[in-house]
Amino acid sequence: MKIKPEQLSRHLQQLAPVYLVYGEEPLLVQEACDAIRTAARAQGFNERELFHGEAGFDWNQLLTEANSLSLFADKKILELRIPTGKPGDKGSKAIQEYCQNASPDNLLLVIAPKLDAATQRGKWFKALESTGVAVQTWPVPANQLPRWIGQRLQQAGIKANNQAIEILADRVEGNLLAAVQEIEKLKLLVSDAEVDATTMSTVVADSARYNVFTLVDKILLGDAQSTARTLRGLREEGSEPPVILWALSREIRILLKASDAHRNGEPLERALKNAGVWDKRQPLYKQALRRLQGPQLRAMLRLCRNTDQAIKGLGRDDPWQNLTELVLNLSGTPALTGATIKLAVTP
């Protein structure tokens, strides 16, 4: 069964044995997965095992864990993340075998990025979809973002006029995670009065002096020294690495999508627009694409994956060191030299 994220809550009253959550909008994927985990815990699934279906992964681990009995006889959530969206032949067979013998004592939660039509016709996808529930998330289009923000504000108990909502939508430029963070800040700062344009402008502009939006702009401009200082400021002000990593990986994917389309003959302006870049920001991205090519951007995406694992404690890398390397490389400065390491830590 395939459903939309907004349909998920009523399907969680009676849990399915398998859930597949996929899409290119991290916030919506995260929220759907959180809802599934919460519902599962409420129904006795108190253990959680995490698997990463990447190159070199032993898919027998998934089947072995599914068949093993818990010491305390608790039900288990088996969470399988497939970062590439392609489990390969061994992974496909393992997933199909799991679905054929799904146990009521296990709940399989599979998390994947956007999956193309060919992948959705694959046997592993069909097995998950027929055994349980597939939840597909979609980015919120720019013309629907004000409405989405308005709904979120209403859910948070915040009254805001249309002009205020438009200001917030313009500020976050499609970054749903940033929009949610600003709404959480509004809950703390505003009273019961309606938020107007002046209040919204003041609150949004009153973000930390070193904020992620500033970091992204300096990266696109190629200002390596200022970029490194901004990253250091974010760290000192308590910003969380996952938020910064999300912003960086999002920009890398946008640049890569536009770069590939342009290399295949599409005019750069159209390539950027199709990649989700607003007209007024296209000059920044054009400047970045003059120094960044497809192979570099793909290498940075691999570093993003390593950084994500480091943040989760699954690797030996230092997340902040990896983030420094990412921002410097994106700014056009090779990050693995003594000079750039010094640049990254110098006030």
CSV table of C-alpha atoms in Angstrom, one decimal:
chain,number,residue,atom,x,y,z
A,1,MET,CA,0.0,0.0,0.0
A,2,LYS,CA,1.3,3.4,-0.9
A,3,ILE,CA,0.1,6.5,1.1
A,4,LYS,CA,0.9,10.2,1.6
A,5,PRO,CA,2.5,11.4,4.8
A,6,GLU,CA,-0.7,13.1,5.9
A,7,GLN,CA,-2.5,9.8,5.7
A,8,LEU,CA,0.0,8.0,8.0
A,9,SER,CA,-1.4,8.8,11.4
A,10,ARG,CA,-4.7,6.9,10.8
A,11,HIS,CA,-2.8,3.9,9.4
A,12,LEU,CA,-0.7,3.7,12.6
A,13,GLN,CA,-3.6,2.7,14.8
A,14,GLN,CA,-2.9,-0.9,13.6
A,15,LEU,CA,0.7,-1.3,12.7
A,16,ALA,CA,1.8,-3.0,9.5
A,17,PRO,CA,4.7,-5.4,9.6
A,18,VAL,CA,6.8,-3.2,7.2
A,19,TYR,CA,7.1,0.5,6.5
A,20,LEU,CA,9.1,2.1,3.7
A,21,VAL,CA,9.6,5.9,4.0
A,22,TYR,CA,11.3,7.6,1.1
A,23,GLY,CA,11.7,10.9,-0.6
A,24,GLU,CA,14.0,13.9,-1.0
A,25,GLU,CA,12.6,16.1,1.7
A,26,PRO,CA,14.5,15.2,4.9
A,27,LEU,CA,12.1,16.9,7.4
A,28,LEU,CA,9.1,15.0,6.1
A,29,VAL,CA,11.0,11.7,6.0
A,30,GLN,CA,12.2,12.3,9.6
A,31,GLU,CA,8.7,13.2,10.8
A,32,ALA,CA,7.1,10.1,9.2
A,33,CYS,CA,9.8,7.9,10.7
A,34,ASP,CA,9.4,9.5,14.1
A,35,ALA,CA,5.6,8.9,14.0
A,36,ILE,CA,6.1,5.2,13.1
A,37,ARG,CA,8.7,4.7,15.9
A,38,THR,CA,6.4,6.4,18.4
A,39,ALA,CA,3.4,4.3,17.5
A,40,ALA,CA,5.6,1.1,17.5
A,41,ARG,CA,6.9,1.9,21.0
A,42,ALA,CA,3.4,2.5,22.3
A,43,GLN,CA,2.5,-1.0,21.0
A,44,GLY,CA,5.4,-2.8,22.7
A,45,PHE,CA,8.3,-2.5,20.2
A,46,ASN,CA,10.9,-1.4,22.8
A,47,GLU,CA,14.1,-2.6,21.1
A,48,ARG,CA,15.6,-1.0,18.0
A,49,GLU,CA,18.3,-2.3,15.7
A,50,LEU,CA,19.9,-0.1,13.1
A,51,PHE,CA,21.3,-1.3,9.8
A,52,HIS,CA,23.0,0.7,6.9
A,53,GLY,CA,22.5,-1.0,3.6
A,54,GLU,CA,25.6,0.4,1.9
A,55,ALA,CA,28.5,-1.1,0.0
A,56,GLY,CA,30.0,-4.0,1.9
A,57,PHE,CA,27.0,-4.5,4.2
A,58,ASP,CA,26.3,-8.2,5.1
A,59,TRP,CA,22.6,-8.5,4.3
A,60,ASN,CA,22.5,-11.7,6.3
A,61,GLN,CA,22.7,-9.5,9.4
A,62,LEU,CA,19.2,-8.3,8.8
A,63,LEU,CA,17.8,-11.8,8.4
A,64,THR,CA,19.7,-13.1,11.4
A,65,GLU,CA,18.5,-10.3,13.7
A,66,ALA,CA,14.9,-10.8,12.4
A,67,ASN,CA,15.1,-14.4,13.4
A,68,SER,CA,16.8,-14.0,16.8
A,69,LEU,CA,14.9,-13.9,20.0
A,70,SER,CA,15.3,-11.0,22.4
A,71,LEU,CA,16.7,-11.8,25.8
A,72,PHE,CA,13.8,-9.9,27.4
A,73,ALA,CA,11.3,-11.0,24.7
A,74,ASP,CA,10.6,-7.4,23.6
A,75,LYS,CA,9.4,-6.7,20.2
A,76,LYS,CA,12.0,-5.0,17.9
A,77,ILE,CA,12.1,-2.2,15.4
A,78,LEU,CA,14.6,-3.2,12.6
A,79,GLU,CA,15.5,0.1,11.0
A,80,LEU,CA,17.2,-0.3,7.6
A,81,ARG,CA,18.7,2.8,5.9
A,82,ILE,CA,19.5,2.6,2.2
A,83,PRO,CA,21.3,5.9,1.4
A,84,THR,CA,21.6,5.2,-2.3
A,85,GLY,CA,18.1,3.8,-2.7
A,86,LYS,CA,19.7,0.7,-4.4
A,87,PRO,CA,20.2,-2.4,-2.2
A,88,GLY,CA,21.7,-4.4,-5.1
A,89,ASP,CA,20.9,-8.0,-5.9
A,90,LYS,CA,21.8,-9.4,-2.4
A,91,GLY,CA,19.9,-6.7,-0.7
A,92,SER,CA,16.9,-7.2,-2.9
A,93,LYS,CA,16.8,-10.9,-2.2
A,94,ALA,CA,17.2,-10.3,1.6
A,95,ILE,CA,14.3,-7.8,1.7
A,96,GLN,CA,12.1,-10.2,-0.3
A,97,GLU,CA,13.0,-13.1,2.0
A,98,TYR,CA,12.2,-10.9,5.0
A,99,CYS,CA,8.8,-9.9,3.6
A,100,GLN,CA,7.9,-13.5,2.9
A,101,ASN,CA,8.5,-14.5,6.5
A,102,ALA,CA,7.7,-11.2,8.4
A,103,SER,CA,7.3,-11.9,12.1
A,104,PRO,CA,4.7,-10.1,14.3
A,105,ASP,CA,7.5,-9.6,16.8
A,106,ASN,CA,9.4,-7.3,14.4
A,107,LEU,CA,8.6,-4.1,12.6
A,108,LEU,CA,10.8,-3.3,9.6
A,109,LEU,CA,11.3,0.4,8.9
A,110,VAL,CA,13.2,1.0,5.6
A,111,ILE,CA,14.4,4.6,4.9
A,112,ALA,CA,15.5,5.6,1.5
A,113,PRO,CA,16.0,8.8,-0.6
A,114,LYS,CA,13.9,9.7,-3.7
A,115,LEU,CA,13.3,6.5,-5.7
A,116,ASP,CA,12.9,6.7,-9.5
A,117,ALA,CA,10.1,4.9,-11.4
A,118,ALA,CA,12.4,2.1,-12.4
A,119,THR,CA,13.4,1.4,-8.8
A,120,GLN,CA,9.8,1.4,-7.7
A,121,ARG,CA,9.2,-1.4,-10.2
A,122,GLY,CA,11.9,-3.5,-8.6
A,123,LYS,CA,11.1,-6.7,-6.7
A,124,TRP,CA,12.4,-5.4,-3.3
A,125,PHE,CA,10.2,-2.3,-3.6
A,126,LYS,CA,7.1,-4.3,-4.6
A,127,ALA,CA,7.7,-6.8,-1.7
A,128,LEU,CA,7.8,-4.0,0.8
A,129,GLU,CA,4.8,-2.2,-0.7
A,130,SER,CA,2.7,-5.4,-0.8
A,131,THR,CA,3.7,-6.5,2.7
A,132,GLY,CA,3.3,-3.2,4.4
A,133,VAL,CA,3.0,0.5,3.8
A,134,ALA,CA,5.1,2.8,1.6
A,135,VAL,CA,5.1,6.5,2.5
A,136,GLN,CA,6.4,8.8,-0.2
A,137,THR,CA,7.4,12.3,0.7
A,138,TRP,CA,7.6,15.2,-1.7
A,139,PRO,CA,9.3,18.6,-1.4
A,140,VAL,CA,6.9,21.5,-0.9
A,141,PRO,CA,6.7,23.5,-4.2
A,142,ALA,CA,7.6,27.2,-3.8
A,143,ASN,CA,4.1,28.3,-4.7
A,144,GLN,CA,2.7,26.1,-1.9
A,145,LEU,CA,5.2,27.0,0.7
A,146,PRO,CA,3.3,29.9,2.3
A,147,ARG,CA,0.2,27.6,2.7
A,148,TRP,CA,2.4,24.9,4.3
A,149,ILE,CA,4.0,27.5,6.7
A,150,GLY,CA,0.5,28.8,7.5
A,151,GLN,CA,-0.7,25.3,8.5
A,152,ARG,CA,2.4,24.8,10.6
A,153,LEU,CA,1.9,28.1,12.4
A,154,GLN,CA,-1.7,27.2,13.1
A,155,GLN,CA,-0.7,23.8,14.5
A,156,ALA,CA,1.8,25.6,16.7
A,157,GLY,CA,-1.0,27.9,18.0
A,158,ILE,CA,0.5,31.0,16.3
A,159,LYS,CA,-1.6,33.6,14.5
A,160,ALA,CA,0.1,35.3,11.6
A,161,ASN,CA,-1.2,37.5,8.8
A,162,ASN,CA,-0.4,36.7,5.1
A,163,GLN,CA,2.4,39.2,4.8
A,164,ALA,CA,4.2,37.7,7.8
A,165,ILE,CA,3.8,34.2,6.3
A,166,GLU,CA,5.2,35.4,3.0
A,167,ILE,CA,8.2,36.9,4.7
A,168,LEU,CA,9.0,33.6,6.4
A,169,ALA,CA,8.5,31.7,3.2
A,170,ASP,CA,10.9,34.0,1.4
A,171,ARG,CA,13.4,33.7,4.2
A,172,VAL,CA,13.6,30.0,4.3
A,173,GLU,CA,13.5,29.5,0.5
A,174,GLY,CA,12.2,25.9,0.6
A,175,ASN,CA,14.2,24.7,3.6
A,176,LEU,CA,11.4,23.1,5.6
A,177,LEU,CA,13.7,22.3,8.5
A,178,ALA,CA,14.6,26.0,8.8
A,179,ALA,CA,11.0,27.0,8.6
A,180,VAL,CA,10.1,24.6,11.5
A,181,GLN,CA,13.0,26.0,13.5
A,182,GLU,CA,11.8,29.6,13.0
A,183,ILE,CA,8.3,28.6,14.0
A,184,GLU,CA,9.7,27.0,17.2
A,185,LYS,CA,11.5,30.3,18.0
A,186,LEU,CA,8.2,32.2,17.4
A,187,LYS,CA,6.5,30.0,20.0
A,188,LEU,CA,9.0,31.2,22.5
A,189,LEU,CA,9.1,34.9,21.6
A,190,VAL,CA,5.7,36.0,20.6
A,191,SER,CA,2.6,36.5,22.7
A,192,ASP,CA,-1.0,35.6,21.8
A,193,ALA,CA,-1.2,38.6,19.5
A,194,GLU,CA,-1.2,38.1,15.7
A,195,VAL,CA,2.3,38.1,14.2
A,196,ASP,CA,2.5,40.9,11.6
A,197,ALA,CA,5.2,41.6,9.0
A,198,THR,CA,7.3,43.8,11.3
A,199,THR,CA,7.3,41.2,14.1
A,200,MET,CA,8.2,38.4,11.7
A,201,SER,CA,11.0,40.4,10.1
A,202,THR,CA,12.4,41.2,13.5
A,203,VAL,CA,12.3,37.6,14.8
A,204,VAL,CA,13.6,36.0,11.7
A,205,ALA,CA,16.4,38.6,11.4
A,206,ASP,CA,17.3,38.0,15.0
A,207,SER,CA,18.8,34.6,14.3
A,208,ALA,CA,22.2,33.7,15.6
A,209,ARG,CA,24.9,36.1,14.1
A,210,TYR,CA,26.5,33.1,12.6
A,211,ASN,CA,23.6,31.3,11.0
A,212,VAL,CA,23.4,28.5,8.4
A,213,PHE,CA,21.9,30.8,5.8
A,214,THR,CA,24.9,33.1,6.0
A,215,LEU,CA,27.2,30.1,5.8
A,216,VAL,CA,25.5,28.9,2.6
A,217,ASP,CA,25.7,32.3,0.9
A,218,LYS,CA,29.4,32.7,1.8
A,219,ILE,CA,30.1,29.2,0.4
A,220,LEU,CA,28.4,30.0,-2.9
A,221,LEU,CA,30.3,33.2,-3.1
A,222,GLY,CA,33.6,31.3,-2.7
A,223,ASP,CA,34.7,33.3,0.4
A,224,ALA,CA,36.7,30.5,2.1
A,225,GLN,CA,38.1,32.5,5.0
A,226,SER,CA,34.8,34.0,6.0
A,227,THR,CA,33.1,30.6,5.5
A,228,ALA,CA,35.5,28.9,7.9
A,229,ARG,CA,34.9,31.7,10.5
A,230,THR,CA,31.2,31.4,10.1
A,231,LEU,CA,31.4,27.6,10.7
A,232,ARG,CA,33.4,28.2,13.8
A,233,GLY,CA,30.9,30.7,15.0
A,234,LEU,CA,28.1,28.2,14.5
A,235,ARG,CA,29.9,25.6,16.5
A,236,GLU,CA,30.7,28.1,19.3
A,237,GLU,CA,27.0,29.2,19.4
A,238,GLY,CA,25.8,25.6,19.9
A,239,SER,CA,24.5,24.8,16.4
A,240,GLU,CA,24.0,21.1,15.9
A,241,PRO,CA,26.1,19.3,13.2
A,242,PRO,CA,23.0,17.6,11.6
A,243,VAL,CA,21.4,20.9,10.8
A,244,ILE,CA,24.6,22.2,9.1
A,245,LEU,CA,25.1,18.9,7.3
A,246,TRP,CA,21.5,19.0,6.0
A,247,ALA,CA,22.1,22.5,4.6
A,248,LEU,CA,25.4,21.5,2.9
A,249,SER,CA,24.1,18.3,1.4
A,250,ARG,CA,21.1,20.1,0.1
A,251,GLU,CA,23.2,22.7,-1.7
A,252,ILE,CA,25.5,20.1,-3.1
A,253,ARG,CA,22.6,18.1,-4.6
A,254,ILE,CA,21.2,21.3,-6.1
A,255,LEU,CA,24.6,22.2,-7.6
A,256,LEU,CA,25.1,18.7,-8.9
A,257,LYS,CA,21.6,18.4,-10.5
A,258,ALA,CA,22.1,21.8,-12.3
A,259,SER,CA,25.7,20.9,-13.3
A,260,ASP,CA,24.7,17.6,-14.8
A,261,ALA,CA,21.7,19.1,-16.7
A,262,HIS,CA,23.9,21.9,-18.0
A,263,ARG,CA,26.5,19.5,-19.2
A,264,ASN,CA,23.8,17.6,-21.1
A,265,GLY,CA,22.9,20.7,-23.0
A,266,GLU,CA,20.3,22.4,-20.9
A,267,PRO,CA,20.7,26.2,-20.5
A,268,LEU,CA,22.1,27.0,-17.1
A,269,GLU,CA,19.2,29.3,-16.1
A,270,ARG,CA,16.7,26.6,-16.8
A,271,ALA,CA,18.9,23.9,-15.2
A,272,LEU,CA,19.1,26.0,-12.0
A,273,LYS,CA,15.3,26.7,-12.0
A,274,ASN,CA,14.6,23.0,-12.4
A,275,ALA,CA,16.9,22.3,-9.5
A,276,GLY,CA,14.8,24.6,-7.4
A,277,VAL,CA,16.9,27.7,-7.3
A,278,TRP,CA,14.9,31.0,-7.1
A,279,ASP,CA,15.6,33.6,-9.8
A,280,LYS,CA,17.2,36.1,-7.4
A,281,ARG,CA,19.7,33.5,-6.1
A,282,GLN,CA,20.8,32.2,-9.5
A,283,PRO,CA,23.9,34.5,-9.7
A,284,LEU,CA,25.2,32.9,-6.5
A,285,TYR,CA,24.8,29.4,-7.9
A,286,LYS,CA,26.3,30.4,-11.2
A,287,GLN,CA,29.4,31.7,-9.4
A,288,ALA,CA,29.7,28.4,-7.5
A,289,LEU,CA,29.3,26.3,-10.6
A,290,ARG,CA,32.2,28.2,-12.3
A,291,ARG,CA,34.6,26.5,-9.8
A,292,LEU,CA,32.8,23.2,-8.9
A,293,GLN,CA,32.4,20.3,-11.3
A,294,GLY,CA,30.4,17.1,-11.1
A,295,PRO,CA,33.2,14.8,-9.9
A,296,GLN,CA,34.0,17.2,-7.1
A,297,LEU,CA,30.4,17.5,-6.0
A,298,ARG,CA,29.9,13.7,-6.0
A,299,ALA,CA,33.0,13.3,-3.8
A,300,MET,CA,31.5,15.9,-1.4
A,301,LEU,CA,28.3,13.9,-1.3
A,302,ARG,CA,30.3,10.9,-0.2
A,303,LEU,CA,31.9,13.0,2.5
A,304,CYS,CA,28.4,14.0,3.6
A,305,ARG,CA,27.5,10.4,4.0
A,306,ASN,CA,30.6,9.7,6.1
A,307,THR,CA,29.9,12.8,8.2
A,308,ASP,CA,26.3,11.6,8.8
A,309,GLN,CA,27.7,8.3,10.1
A,310,ALA,CA,30.2,10.1,12.3
A,311,ILE,CA,27.5,12.2,13.8
A,312,LYS,CA,25.6,9.0,14.7
A,313,GLY,CA,28.8,7.6,16.2
A,314,LEU,CA,29.2,5.0,13.5
A,315,GLY,CA,32.6,6.1,12.3
A,316,ARG,CA,35.9,7.4,13.6
A,317,ASP,CA,35.7,10.8,11.8
A,318,ASP,CA,35.3,14.0,13.6
A,319,PRO,CA,32.0,15.5,12.4
A,320,TRP,CA,33.2,19.1,12.7
A,321,GLN,CA,36.5,18.3,10.9
A,322,ASN,CA,34.5,16.8,8.1
A,323,LEU,CA,32.2,19.8,8.0
A,324,THR,CA,35.2,22.1,7.8
A,325,GLU,CA,36.5,20.1,4.9
A,326,LEU,CA,33.2,20.3,3.2
A,327,VAL,CA,32.7,24.1,3.5
A,328,LEU,CA,36.3,24.8,2.4
A,329,ASN,CA,36.0,22.6,-0.7
A,330,LEU,CA,32.7,24.0,-1.6
A,331,SER,CA,34.2,27.5,-1.2
A,332,GLY,CA,36.9,26.5,-3.8
A,333,THR,CA,39.7,25.9,-1.4
A,334,PRO,CA,41.3,22.4,-1.1
A,335,ALA,CA,40.8,21.5,2.6
A,336,LEU,CA,43.5,18.9,3.2
A,337,THR,CA,46.5,21.2,3.4
A,338,GLY,CA,48.2,22.8,6.4
A,339,ALA,CA,47.2,26.2,5.2
A,340,THR,CA,43.5,25.5,5.0
A,341,ILE,CA,43.4,23.6,8.3
A,342,LYS,CA,44.9,26.6,9.9
A,343,LEU,CA,42.4,28.8,8.1
A,344,ALA,CA,39.5,26.7,9.5
A,345,VAL,CA,40.6,27.3,13.1
A,346,THR,CA,41.9,30.9,13.0
A,347,PRO,CA,39.6,33.5,14.5
